[in-house]
Amino acid sequence: MRVEGLAVMLRPRSPYEACDLGLALVRHHARSLWRCFAPVLLAVALLAMCAVEVADWLPVFLIFWLKPWMDRTLLFVLSRAVFGQATHWSDLWAARRMVWGGQFFRTLLWRRFSPWRAYTQPIEQLEGQTGSRRRKRTTLMLKDNRGAATALQVAFAHAEAVLLYGLLGLVWWMAPEDSRNQVMDWLLHLGNEEGRAVIKDLLTAGIYTAVVLFLEPFYVAAGFAMYLNRRVALEAWDVEQEFRRAFA
């Protein structure tokens, strides 16, 4: 059924089919997603790159580890997009305490290892459940969907790895065979050995940032769409929203 108050078509679907809703949200609200997510990711990436002097692997690791916290920005935008609302940076900044401040340590510590993080994140961020109520809610939402949520995580982890390694090898693969030695000669003239290593590490971090910038909105949107689909099946959430719109 078409719910006039919503920006997506809601009906009971399989968990995998529900991911199509996420792709539709990203497609129709791409401007809101990237104009809010890009500055946050860029700030995190620049700060992470400052740690290259500590350890060469640290910039990429910090960007990777902070993704759940950055995903809160995307989920905020998507929670508005599902009702057809565009989000500007001013909207995000006005809600910054709720978006960036809530459950900070929980997000970056034990939930970082959750194999269904994108699917259960709305319970943490949007519903505001705590304690035993949150655990019961999570168990209910994961029932019969645990495998699909895990498959979503695995699929996007592999997609991220493929894009990262593909971009890292792109310059080398696309360069004509007779010019590869010239590329190596050019790299050898970039200062001393330590300087070349720093440039390589920063380049790797920059490429990983580009991968996250492109892929992360789709990952969060797919998990959010599976969450909405589960609520439609359990609670007739689409009908509830229609009644709220009618009696508002």
XYZ file of C-alpha atoms in Angstrom:
248
model
C 0.000 0.000 0.000
C 1.112 3.569 -0.580
C 1.293 5.569 2.615
C 1.076 9.227 1.671
C 3.046 10.388 4.677
C 6.037 8.205 3.797
C 8.587 8.555 1.034
C 8.956 4.808 0.416
C 6.653 1.941 -0.420
C 6.205 -0.175 2.701
C 4.891 -3.736 2.632
C 6.091 -7.000 4.131
C 9.108 -8.198 2.162
C 11.876 -10.694 2.565
C 14.889 -9.233 4.433
C 16.994 -9.272 1.282
C 14.293 -7.612 -0.811
C 13.913 -4.983 1.893
C 17.417 -3.761 1.088
C 15.934 -2.335 -2.118
C 14.233 0.266 0.065
C 17.633 1.372 1.279
C 18.929 1.746 -2.263
C 15.832 3.789 -3.134
C 16.385 6.089 -0.164
C 20.022 6.637 -1.119
C 19.081 7.339 -4.717
C 16.356 9.857 -3.879
C 18.172 11.553 -0.984
C 21.775 11.349 -2.161
C 22.325 15.087 -1.792
C 21.206 15.125 1.853
C 23.253 12.051 2.697
C 26.548 13.105 1.203
C 26.415 16.787 2.109
C 25.996 15.798 5.769
C 28.255 12.746 5.801
C 31.165 14.090 3.747
C 32.226 16.880 6.178
C 32.091 14.477 9.143
C 34.143 11.847 7.324
C 36.625 14.433 6.047
C 37.199 15.801 9.558
C 37.726 12.301 10.952
C 40.051 11.363 8.079
C 42.209 14.470 8.478
C 42.565 13.903 12.217
C 43.330 10.228 11.612
C 46.035 11.080 9.089
C 47.777 13.175 11.720
C 48.475 9.913 13.545
C 50.633 8.571 10.705
C 53.767 9.556 12.601
C 52.729 7.279 15.472
C 52.154 4.186 13.331
C 51.774 3.706 9.600
C 48.610 1.605 10.004
C 46.905 3.945 12.467
C 45.100 6.345 10.049
C 43.222 3.559 8.261
C 42.516 1.818 11.567
C 41.056 4.979 13.140
C 38.786 5.633 10.158
C 37.653 2.009 10.248
C 37.056 2.029 14.007
C 35.097 5.294 13.981
C 32.692 4.214 11.230
C 29.890 3.240 13.682
C 30.030 6.736 15.172
C 29.963 8.335 11.717
C 27.083 6.049 10.731
C 24.938 7.884 13.265
C 24.985 10.888 10.916
C 23.724 8.759 8.034
C 20.984 7.172 10.127
C 19.799 10.596 11.246
C 19.487 11.704 7.628
C 17.762 8.461 6.612
C 15.271 8.668 9.485
C 14.149 12.009 8.044
C 14.362 10.863 4.433
C 11.860 8.062 5.026
C 9.280 10.810 5.611
C 10.465 12.750 2.575
C 12.386 15.393 4.535
C 15.625 16.764 3.129
C 18.430 17.305 5.623
C 20.888 20.181 5.557
C 24.042 20.639 7.584
C 22.185 23.123 9.799
C 19.663 20.408 10.720
C 22.449 18.009 11.610
C 24.284 20.626 13.637
C 21.124 21.521 15.565
C 20.753 17.848 16.553
C 24.477 17.247 17.083
C 24.174 16.277 20.762
C 21.606 13.603 20.004
C 23.367 12.342 16.872
C 27.026 12.392 17.912
C 26.885 12.368 21.691
C 24.527 9.537 22.535
C 26.049 6.183 23.582
C 29.496 7.199 22.313
C 31.547 4.610 24.186
C 28.986 1.861 23.664
C 29.055 2.565 19.923
C 32.852 2.362 19.684
C 33.507 -0.503 22.088
C 31.431 -3.673 22.297
C 28.921 -2.727 19.574
C 31.854 -2.241 17.183
C 32.108 -6.036 16.953
C 28.391 -6.629 16.312
C 27.843 -8.677 13.120
C 24.433 -7.026 12.610
C 25.313 -3.463 13.572
C 23.524 -1.701 10.698
C 20.310 -3.619 11.404
C 20.156 -2.973 15.160
C 21.561 0.555 15.165
C 18.090 2.188 14.850
C 17.097 0.482 18.113
C 20.019 2.153 19.823
C 19.775 5.559 18.198
C 16.165 6.156 17.163
C 14.131 4.216 19.707
C 16.278 5.167 22.677
C 15.811 1.814 24.387
C 18.034 1.080 27.377
C 18.849 -1.829 29.655
C 16.673 -4.932 29.600
C 14.120 -3.290 27.300
C 16.800 -2.757 24.684
C 17.997 -6.355 24.968
C 14.459 -7.711 24.612
C 13.789 -5.423 21.680
C 16.997 -6.474 19.954
C 16.199 -10.158 20.471
C 12.730 -9.662 19.003
C 14.016 -7.752 15.978
C 16.746 -10.315 15.301
C 14.404 -13.294 15.481
C 14.283 -14.940 12.022
C 16.479 -12.104 10.677
C 19.797 -12.796 12.353
C 21.184 -14.639 9.326
C 20.135 -11.937 6.869
C 21.608 -9.186 9.060
C 24.900 -11.091 9.308
C 24.915 -11.673 5.549
C 24.466 -7.930 5.019
C 27.507 -7.212 7.167
C 29.625 -9.836 5.391
C 28.569 -8.648 1.932
C 29.490 -5.020 2.565
C 32.750 -5.975 4.291
C 33.764 -7.867 1.151
C 32.589 -5.024 -1.083
C 34.693 -2.576 0.920
C 37.765 -4.793 0.634
C 37.292 -5.232 -3.116
C 36.941 -1.489 -3.696
C 39.928 -0.675 -1.498
C 42.312 -3.149 -3.112
C 40.964 -2.320 -6.551
C 41.644 1.394 -6.137
C 45.065 0.761 -4.622
C 46.047 -1.222 -7.690
C 44.270 0.993 -10.204
C 47.188 3.323 -10.996
C 49.584 0.425 -11.425
C 47.177 -1.656 -13.507
C 46.089 1.201 -15.772
C 49.603 2.539 -16.398
C 51.202 1.404 -19.665
C 53.729 -1.344 -19.059
C 56.642 0.688 -20.370
C 55.863 3.622 -18.021
C 55.687 1.674 -14.756
C 59.417 2.095 -14.226
C 58.982 5.845 -14.697
C 56.359 5.852 -11.943
C 58.766 4.048 -9.637
C 61.556 6.496 -10.537
C 59.239 9.398 -9.695
C 58.395 7.868 -6.309
C 62.077 7.351 -5.551
C 62.663 11.110 -5.872
C 60.036 12.004 -3.251
C 62.505 12.670 -0.477
C 64.074 10.030 1.704
C 62.786 6.556 2.403
C 60.837 7.672 5.466
C 59.118 10.429 3.491
C 58.090 8.020 0.747
C 56.635 5.664 3.367
C 54.556 8.495 4.865
C 53.235 9.459 1.429
C 52.294 5.848 0.749
C 50.467 5.575 4.081
C 48.603 8.851 3.554
C 47.643 7.782 0.041
C 46.273 4.508 1.404
C 44.270 6.380 4.045
C 42.934 8.768 1.409
C 41.808 5.917 -0.831
C 40.141 4.174 2.107
C 38.346 7.434 2.936
C 37.010 7.574 -0.622
C 35.754 3.986 -0.350
C 33.974 4.712 2.930
C 32.479 7.911 1.507
C 30.973 5.995 -1.411
C 29.921 2.740 0.254
C 28.866 3.585 3.811
C 25.561 5.335 2.936
C 24.421 2.199 1.091
C 25.419 -0.021 4.016
C 23.554 2.028 6.623
C 20.531 2.448 4.342
C 20.302 -1.297 3.683
C 20.353 -2.064 7.414
C 17.796 0.660 8.117
C 15.494 -0.677 5.407
C 15.668 -4.174 6.909
C 14.794 -2.632 10.278
C 11.771 -0.825 8.807
C 10.661 -4.006 7.084
C 10.804 -5.889 10.375
C 8.701 -3.232 12.075
C 6.127 -3.403 9.284
C 5.874 -7.177 9.788
C 5.756 -7.033 13.595
C 3.801 -3.862 14.291
C 2.129 -2.758 11.047
C 4.323 0.320 11.391
C 3.201 1.712 8.031
C -0.461 1.686 9.132
C 0.505 3.319 12.441
C 2.208 6.176 10.602
C -0.816 6.625 8.375
C -3.104 6.995 11.403
C -0.700 9.482 12.956
C -0.735 11.512 9.759
C -4.526 11.381 9.520
C -5.133 12.543 13.113
C -2.284 15.040 13.334
